[in-house]
XYZ file of C-alpha atoms in Angstrom:
509
model
C -0.390 -0.163 0.325
C 1.480 2.863 -0.898
C 1.198 5.897 1.635
C 3.831 8.056 1.197
C 2.761 11.796 -1.516
C 5.814 12.206 -3.456
C 7.265 8.352 -3.760
C 6.694 5.323 -3.025
C 6.296 4.227 0.381
C 9.535 2.522 2.580
C 9.060 -0.540 3.464
C 10.188 -2.564 6.591
C 8.810 -6.029 8.290
C 8.721 -6.738 11.884
C 8.719 -10.630 11.729
C 6.743 -11.120 15.591
C 6.172 -14.407 17.918
C 6.720 -12.013 20.760
C 8.898 -9.236 18.864
C 11.644 -12.064 17.661
C 13.211 -9.283 15.089
C 13.045 -6.979 12.129
C 13.586 -7.126 8.269
C 15.977 -3.956 6.918
C 14.171 -0.921 5.563
C 13.750 -1.299 1.367
C 13.545 2.084 -0.362
C 10.686 3.420 -2.309
C 9.241 0.428 -3.406
C 5.867 -1.241 -3.389
C 6.895 -4.717 -4.233
C 10.303 -5.328 -1.803
C 12.540 -8.422 -1.520
C 13.255 -8.030 1.870
C 17.203 -9.944 2.251
C 17.710 -10.935 6.110
C 16.408 -14.538 7.552
C 14.729 -14.983 10.537
C 16.475 -18.254 12.306
C 14.178 -20.654 14.530
C 13.580 -24.162 16.017
C 10.905 -25.682 13.909
C 8.541 -28.534 16.005
C 6.048 -30.215 13.563
C 3.536 -31.654 16.525
C 3.489 -27.744 18.077
C 1.412 -24.925 16.492
C 3.893 -22.337 15.842
C 1.599 -18.961 15.174
C 3.646 -16.503 13.635
C 2.608 -12.999 13.004
C 4.294 -10.399 10.812
C 3.731 -6.420 10.393
C 5.117 -4.444 8.040
C 5.408 -0.648 8.231
C 6.109 2.537 5.523
C 9.657 4.054 7.846
C 9.603 8.082 7.022
C 12.452 8.294 10.042
C 15.015 7.122 11.683
C 13.015 6.434 15.128
C 12.270 2.906 15.992
C 9.768 3.419 17.995
C 7.288 1.715 15.755
C 3.982 4.105 16.528
C 5.871 6.659 14.443
C 6.019 4.773 11.311
C 3.048 3.965 8.969
C 1.368 0.404 9.581
C 1.072 -0.922 6.450
C -1.213 -4.250 7.032
C -0.229 -7.647 9.233
C -0.365 -11.384 8.197
C -1.081 -14.075 10.802
C -0.069 -17.970 10.037
C 1.413 -21.048 11.008
C 5.178 -21.704 10.735
C 4.188 -25.786 9.543
C 1.869 -24.162 6.779
C 4.880 -22.090 5.082
C 6.489 -25.354 5.505
C 3.629 -27.568 4.424
C 2.810 -24.989 1.472
C 4.348 -25.727 -1.965
C 7.983 -25.799 -2.511
C 7.953 -23.902 1.460
C 6.464 -20.985 -0.408
C 2.599 -18.906 1.317
C 1.172 -16.194 0.117
C -1.151 -14.580 1.797
C -2.894 -11.395 2.001
C -2.309 -8.773 4.239
C -4.838 -7.034 6.768
C -5.479 -4.629 9.149
C -6.516 -1.335 7.860
C -9.756 -0.671 8.012
C -11.309 0.118 4.149
C -7.598 -0.447 2.667
C -6.450 -2.799 0.123
C -3.046 -3.561 1.569
C -1.159 -6.241 -0.494
C 0.183 -9.711 0.182
C 3.177 -10.953 1.318
C 5.233 -13.912 0.684
C 6.383 -15.761 2.970
C 9.701 -18.826 2.239
C 11.023 -21.717 4.136
C 13.529 -23.705 4.427
C 15.967 -26.339 6.602
C 18.620 -25.328 7.831
C 21.800 -27.870 6.611
C 22.557 -28.841 10.437
C 25.322 -31.353 9.189
C 23.186 -34.297 7.915
C 25.057 -36.614 6.309
C 26.266 -40.234 7.601
C 29.606 -41.614 6.549
C 29.905 -45.410 6.762
C 33.560 -45.989 6.074
C 36.266 -49.791 6.516
C 39.240 -50.055 8.219
C 41.809 -52.666 8.341
C 45.331 -53.239 10.225
C 48.651 -55.019 9.751
C 51.303 -55.663 11.939
C 49.719 -54.490 15.274
C 52.031 -55.482 18.857
C 51.100 -58.787 20.283
C 49.326 -58.855 23.435
C 48.004 -61.792 24.210
C 50.302 -64.507 25.603
C 49.691 -67.531 24.479
C 47.524 -66.177 21.144
C 47.719 -63.079 18.981
C 45.307 -59.797 19.407
C 41.683 -59.556 19.823
C 41.984 -56.400 18.253
C 39.235 -53.068 17.605
C 39.061 -49.348 17.519
C 37.922 -47.099 19.506
C 36.930 -43.954 17.963
C 36.484 -39.763 20.006
C 35.501 -36.751 18.942
C 38.240 -33.948 20.728
C 35.621 -31.234 22.423
C 36.268 -27.776 22.766
C 37.536 -27.911 26.310
C 40.150 -29.746 24.768
C 38.768 -32.791 25.994
C 37.934 -35.781 24.625
C 34.381 -37.999 24.092
C 33.899 -41.238 22.420
C 31.175 -41.615 19.499
C 32.110 -45.109 18.466
C 34.132 -49.063 19.275
C 34.214 -51.126 16.130
C 33.475 -55.464 17.032
C 35.997 -57.148 18.205
C 38.416 -59.868 15.611
C 39.868 -62.098 17.271
C 42.829 -64.042 17.396
C 44.756 -61.558 14.726
C 47.564 -58.742 13.954
C 46.007 -58.031 11.226
C 42.562 -57.616 11.678
C 39.895 -56.063 9.415
C 36.969 -54.614 10.916
C 33.366 -54.466 9.564
C 31.794 -51.789 7.381
C 29.916 -49.487 9.610
C 27.869 -46.000 9.919
C 27.785 -42.782 12.119
C 27.081 -38.725 11.516
C 29.494 -37.079 11.207
C 27.752 -34.424 13.518
C 28.638 -37.215 15.964
C 32.058 -37.727 14.423
C 33.731 -33.829 14.290
C 30.234 -31.911 15.497
C 30.683 -30.582 11.580
C 33.745 -29.143 12.119
C 35.213 -30.880 9.660
C 39.328 -30.288 10.908
C 38.537 -31.106 14.440
C 40.929 -34.221 15.548
C 39.300 -37.075 15.219
C 41.397 -39.665 18.037
C 41.252 -43.053 17.548
C 42.652 -45.580 20.181
C 43.449 -49.668 19.242
C 43.189 -51.712 22.076
C 43.821 -55.482 22.508
C 40.050 -56.898 23.664
C 40.245 -59.029 27.296
C 37.499 -60.757 28.951
C 38.163 -59.399 32.270
C 37.454 -55.931 30.666
C 40.996 -54.807 31.213
C 42.022 -53.880 27.678
C 45.600 -53.817 27.056
C 46.617 -50.003 24.741
C 47.578 -50.838 21.732
C 48.306 -47.415 20.240
C 46.466 -44.668 19.192
C 46.760 -41.936 15.992
C 45.514 -38.733 15.266
C 42.859 -37.525 11.667
C 40.070 -35.497 10.775
C 36.537 -35.390 9.190
C 38.862 -33.529 6.151
C 41.327 -35.489 6.116
C 39.517 -38.871 6.394
C 37.500 -38.480 2.894
C 40.320 -38.048 1.215
C 40.334 -41.672 1.178
C 37.394 -41.627 -1.341
C 40.642 -41.148 -3.962
C 42.748 -43.344 -2.256
C 43.856 -45.502 0.826
C 44.523 -43.434 3.650
C 47.797 -45.005 5.472
C 47.441 -44.136 9.101
C 50.936 -45.027 12.161
C 49.248 -46.835 15.389
C 51.794 -45.213 17.825
C 52.439 -46.284 21.560
C 54.060 -42.811 23.992
C 55.105 -45.152 26.467
C 56.940 -47.562 23.758
C 58.084 -44.685 22.130
C 59.615 -43.449 25.255
C 61.658 -46.357 26.364
C 62.552 -47.714 22.976
C 64.585 -45.986 20.995
C 64.689 -48.403 18.044
C 60.479 -47.820 18.099
C 58.682 -47.329 14.495
C 54.837 -47.985 16.125
C 52.787 -50.592 17.110
C 51.957 -51.587 13.836
C 48.926 -49.248 10.593
C 45.890 -48.923 10.460
C 44.595 -48.355 6.831
C 41.357 -46.711 5.497
C 40.480 -48.974 3.005
C 36.819 -46.868 2.056
C 35.536 -43.869 3.066
C 31.806 -43.011 1.574
C 29.028 -39.768 2.436
C 25.205 -40.112 1.554
C 22.913 -37.355 2.806
C 20.134 -38.097 5.779
C 16.919 -36.715 4.197
C 14.648 -35.079 6.989
C 11.027 -35.466 7.469
C 10.588 -31.410 5.528
C 13.008 -32.353 3.015
C 9.986 -35.218 2.468
C 7.547 -32.169 3.237
C 8.706 -29.785 0.662
C 9.424 -32.359 -2.111
C 5.802 -32.349 -2.002
C 4.507 -35.037 -0.066
C 1.205 -34.839 1.611
C -0.387 -36.043 4.905
C -4.020 -37.483 5.021
C -5.593 -37.160 8.229
C -8.398 -39.918 9.347
C -10.802 -39.568 12.436
C -12.569 -42.611 14.026
C -14.484 -41.987 17.143
C -15.884 -43.874 19.799
C -20.008 -44.073 19.904
C -20.034 -47.295 22.371
C -22.776 -46.931 24.611
C -20.022 -46.893 27.607
C -19.678 -43.130 27.121
C -22.554 -42.217 28.657
C -26.172 -40.582 27.237
C -24.426 -37.545 25.391
C -27.341 -35.535 26.520
C -25.748 -36.034 29.722
C -23.198 -33.515 31.715
C -21.679 -36.878 33.148
C -21.419 -38.341 29.284
C -17.959 -37.801 27.349
C -19.586 -36.741 24.185
C -21.456 -34.209 26.492
C -20.766 -30.643 24.928
C -22.103 -27.698 27.281
C -22.461 -24.188 25.954
C -19.214 -23.433 27.925
C -16.651 -26.561 26.599
C -16.204 -29.236 24.035
C -16.219 -32.435 25.433
C -12.756 -34.584 25.804
C -13.299 -36.401 21.950
C -13.501 -32.287 20.320
C -11.239 -31.203 22.616
C -8.686 -33.583 21.629
C -10.076 -33.670 17.755
C -8.969 -30.300 17.622
C -6.015 -30.381 18.876
C -4.468 -32.890 16.620
C -6.055 -32.174 13.946
C -5.387 -28.049 13.860
C -2.006 -29.134 13.502
C -1.720 -32.035 11.196
C -4.291 -30.547 8.956
C -1.910 -27.929 7.079
C 0.414 -30.345 6.033
C -3.236 -31.971 3.486
C -3.046 -28.821 0.484
C -6.981 -30.425 0.790
C -7.874 -29.516 3.785
C -10.416 -32.626 3.222
C -10.253 -35.413 6.452
C -12.177 -38.827 6.658
C -14.293 -39.134 9.346
C -15.879 -41.989 10.880
C -16.930 -43.640 14.132
C -17.636 -46.908 15.891
C -20.301 -49.009 17.273
C -23.012 -47.555 16.793
C -26.226 -48.496 15.690
C -26.908 -46.020 12.531
C -30.111 -44.976 11.012
C -32.193 -46.346 8.687
C -31.859 -49.586 9.855
C -30.737 -49.452 13.198
C -27.455 -51.902 12.139
C -24.503 -51.778 14.590
C -21.753 -50.073 11.910
C -17.821 -50.019 13.064
C -16.733 -46.998 10.931
C -19.631 -45.329 9.430
C -18.960 -41.940 7.586
C -19.863 -38.822 9.939
C -21.842 -36.464 7.466
C -23.738 -40.059 6.569
C -22.195 -40.387 2.446
C -20.530 -43.303 2.638
C -19.385 -43.214 -1.850
C -17.217 -39.272 -0.022
C -16.855 -39.958 4.119
C -14.567 -36.590 4.034
C -15.785 -32.838 5.643
C -14.081 -29.494 5.009
C -11.712 -29.269 7.580
C -11.430 -29.510 11.324
C -14.650 -27.572 12.022
C -16.425 -29.853 9.533
C -15.438 -33.082 11.105
C -16.619 -31.445 14.271
C -20.209 -29.858 12.915
C -20.357 -33.795 11.651
C -19.271 -35.014 14.892
C -21.892 -33.717 16.903
C -24.884 -34.030 13.843
C -24.038 -37.849 14.538
C -24.276 -37.761 18.328
C -28.191 -36.710 17.575
C -28.969 -39.176 15.261
C -27.249 -42.338 15.995
C -27.852 -44.849 18.666
C -24.771 -45.645 21.294
C -24.082 -49.176 20.963
C -20.491 -51.622 21.257
C -18.731 -53.179 21.236
C -15.028 -51.390 20.988
C -14.023 -52.677 17.427
C -11.067 -50.995 16.063
C -10.258 -53.211 13.205
C -12.179 -52.541 10.819
C -11.733 -48.275 10.407
C -7.612 -49.447 10.464
C -8.293 -52.206 8.186
C -9.891 -48.551 5.904
C -7.126 -46.343 5.804
C -5.264 -49.630 5.544
C -6.525 -50.101 2.226
C -6.798 -46.144 1.215
C -2.481 -45.519 2.138
C -1.844 -49.165 0.073
C -3.071 -48.202 -3.239
C -0.112 -45.069 -3.003
C 2.646 -46.573 -1.737
C 5.607 -44.580 -3.662
C 6.023 -41.543 -0.553
C 3.804 -39.357 -2.411
C 1.214 -40.136 -0.073
C 1.616 -40.933 3.915
C -1.976 -41.397 6.010
C -2.744 -40.465 9.788
C -5.228 -42.171 11.961
C -6.980 -40.631 15.349
C -8.625 -42.857 17.293
C -10.591 -40.919 20.226
C -11.935 -44.170 22.743
C -13.220 -44.489 25.941
C -12.716 -48.276 26.978
C -11.259 -51.671 26.481
C -10.746 -53.376 22.519
C -13.154 -55.656 21.726
C -11.399 -57.414 18.949
C -8.109 -57.033 20.169
C -6.474 -60.233 18.192
C -7.796 -58.725 15.318
C -6.422 -55.444 16.045
C -3.311 -56.178 16.552
C -3.164 -57.951 12.933
C -4.326 -54.718 11.183
C -1.829 -52.756 12.965
C 1.188 -55.224 12.070
C -0.179 -55.158 8.452
C -0.440 -51.423 8.312
C 3.192 -51.469 9.248
C 4.402 -51.789 5.910
C 2.443 -49.196 4.645
C 3.137 -45.079 4.909
C 0.244 -44.762 7.785
C 0.333 -43.864 11.308
C -2.252 -44.713 13.936
C -2.710 -42.211 17.205
C -5.619 -43.299 19.757
C -6.069 -41.010 22.640
C -8.248 -42.571 25.023
C -11.089 -40.061 27.568
C -12.708 -41.174 30.570
C -11.241 -43.172 33.779
C -11.333 -45.988 31.901
C -7.652 -48.855 32.356
C -6.009 -48.483 28.911
C -2.933 -51.960 29.373
C -4.558 -52.684 25.408
C -3.853 -49.693 24.140
C -0.030 -49.798 25.730
C 0.483 -53.285 24.141
C -0.959 -51.737 20.904
C 1.618 -48.858 21.290
C 5.128 -51.203 21.130
C 7.257 -48.806 22.283
C 8.278 -51.713 25.095
C 8.027 -54.461 22.625
C 7.829 -54.837 19.741
C 3.722 -55.771 18.221
C 3.517 -59.209 17.094
C 0.767 -61.179 15.893
C 0.638 -65.041 15.131
C 3.901 -65.338 15.053
C 4.265 -62.121 12.108
C 6.703 -58.852 13.653
C 5.293 -55.366 12.548
C 8.070 -53.813 10.836
C 7.591 -50.771 12.565
C 6.479 -48.977 15.419
C 2.780 -46.505 13.826
C 0.811 -46.234 16.930
C 0.665 -43.794 19.498
C -1.023 -44.106 22.275
C -2.303 -41.702 24.944
C -4.954 -40.986 27.939
C -6.496 -37.627 27.548
C -6.315 -37.668 31.363
C -2.809 -37.027 31.887
C -3.611 -33.597 30.210
C -6.328 -31.871 31.865
C -4.924 -29.215 33.890
C -5.890 -28.165 37.779
C -5.734 -24.139 36.309
C -8.241 -25.285 33.519
C -6.209 -23.982 30.746
C -6.990 -26.253 28.313
C -4.562 -24.343 25.336
C -2.114 -25.142 27.651
C -3.490 -29.271 27.936
C -4.449 -29.781 24.124
C -1.174 -28.242 22.582
C 0.976 -30.376 25.222
C -1.332 -33.329 24.383
C -0.858 -32.425 20.707
C 2.381 -32.492 21.379
C 2.803 -35.646 22.712
C 0.663 -37.364 20.049
C 2.054 -35.932 16.965
C 6.043 -35.943 18.207
C 6.739 -39.236 16.907
C 5.161 -39.004 13.204
C 8.413 -37.554 11.479
C 10.189 -39.813 12.843
C 7.856 -42.719 11.710
C 6.838 -41.564 8.391
C 10.988 -41.200 8.030
C 10.828 -45.178 8.928
C 8.606 -46.222 6.110
C 10.216 -43.734 3.467
C 14.682 -45.617 4.550
C 12.681 -49.267 4.121
C 11.259 -48.593 1.071
C 14.523 -45.928 -0.111
C 11.920 -43.509 -0.878
C 14.039 -40.357 -1.384
C 12.228 -37.162 -1.500
C 10.714 -35.658 -5.017
C 13.165 -32.714 -5.720
C 10.988 -29.571 -4.642
C 9.997 -27.190 -8.135
C 12.455 -24.686 -9.138
C 11.743 -21.073 -7.932
């Protein structure tokens, strides 16, 4: 918006997360391209709300009250990350009766040393340490710290009874090896393994990531030196040599790489309509919504859905109920569409899901039993149709009680674990949820009929753990969303990795 009489505006932007920072001022233009970047931590599982204020700066004062306000935009960081190529355009608002123009936001992930190294080493003519045999050598790698100390970062396996060991190739993140500083010292000790743990020191050598990386084109040989032997023996040469046989580097892809490459998160909701929830019209019911407060079901749905919808371009969410008798014939259903449209069960946005959920409460009869398998199999069937990494499905199940079809549910989850999908279960009410903990699989990998889940795809939390005594619902639900969504990025990455799916390149700017 142009506010200057004899020239164009001089825009300056204020990027706000509790007043986070300012851009530079660009003189005399209505289409500024700001250069200054802002760095902040990104958390998929949190709603990170941002506000951008734009001003016309005509004086040298830093007080914004003295400047002309050009407009503002409110946006969640997840919306920027989840938009095509990490570019999001929003209208500027805030000046009544005026068109304020638009603001274009771009987000990119900083490449914080995400490389992974694979290397293989061997040794030759190491010192003999065992009285009745040769040595049992292994290597210990240490990363040097800023204060001159060393931190262990890797141990090789032990190769028994040889002075010329060849160790297996191993992988290690570059950040673990040198913290991203390619010239930082990497110290490697050579030991002879002893059963009682009193391993004998053979010698040591030092290198760096930069030096190691040269082995991509040539073998590198290091002398293994024992400082004590060197001091005692005038004719001491070394305690053997270690040769770097191979060294290769691969990039470790991140969740953001896949989202920027076009991977869509598809969100599906399944809500428990069994009779154990209580009559929805009664204040004691878990489905009861007073004029002043949403039900536990609605709160959980909003908390999770409002974050995940930022990564779904069409904002259409299939929503099902289970455990109710549905009209017109009163048959029990375990996957009825909340919008009463079997051919298209999708609702428009989280508000659309909430509206259909409340409508279903008025039209169906809460009944039972509590069966999870049908809706899990429903989403798994959809996920199985596209397995190239362009689509990933997240199923949110909100329930109040004990699962009636545990065997079938375990079977369904084990099958789904090989597909691009994750399952979030939120338990509402006072019931005990031991069965849910088993499905979660954090302690013991879930199995069914001798088959083990390929990946851990289930995250369970009890809603009651997030009811804040202070009554601060916003804070409580933010904590709930954070905990149930925290594992989604890693679960998505584990699927991509097991299928060797690399992120698609974002289209050029």
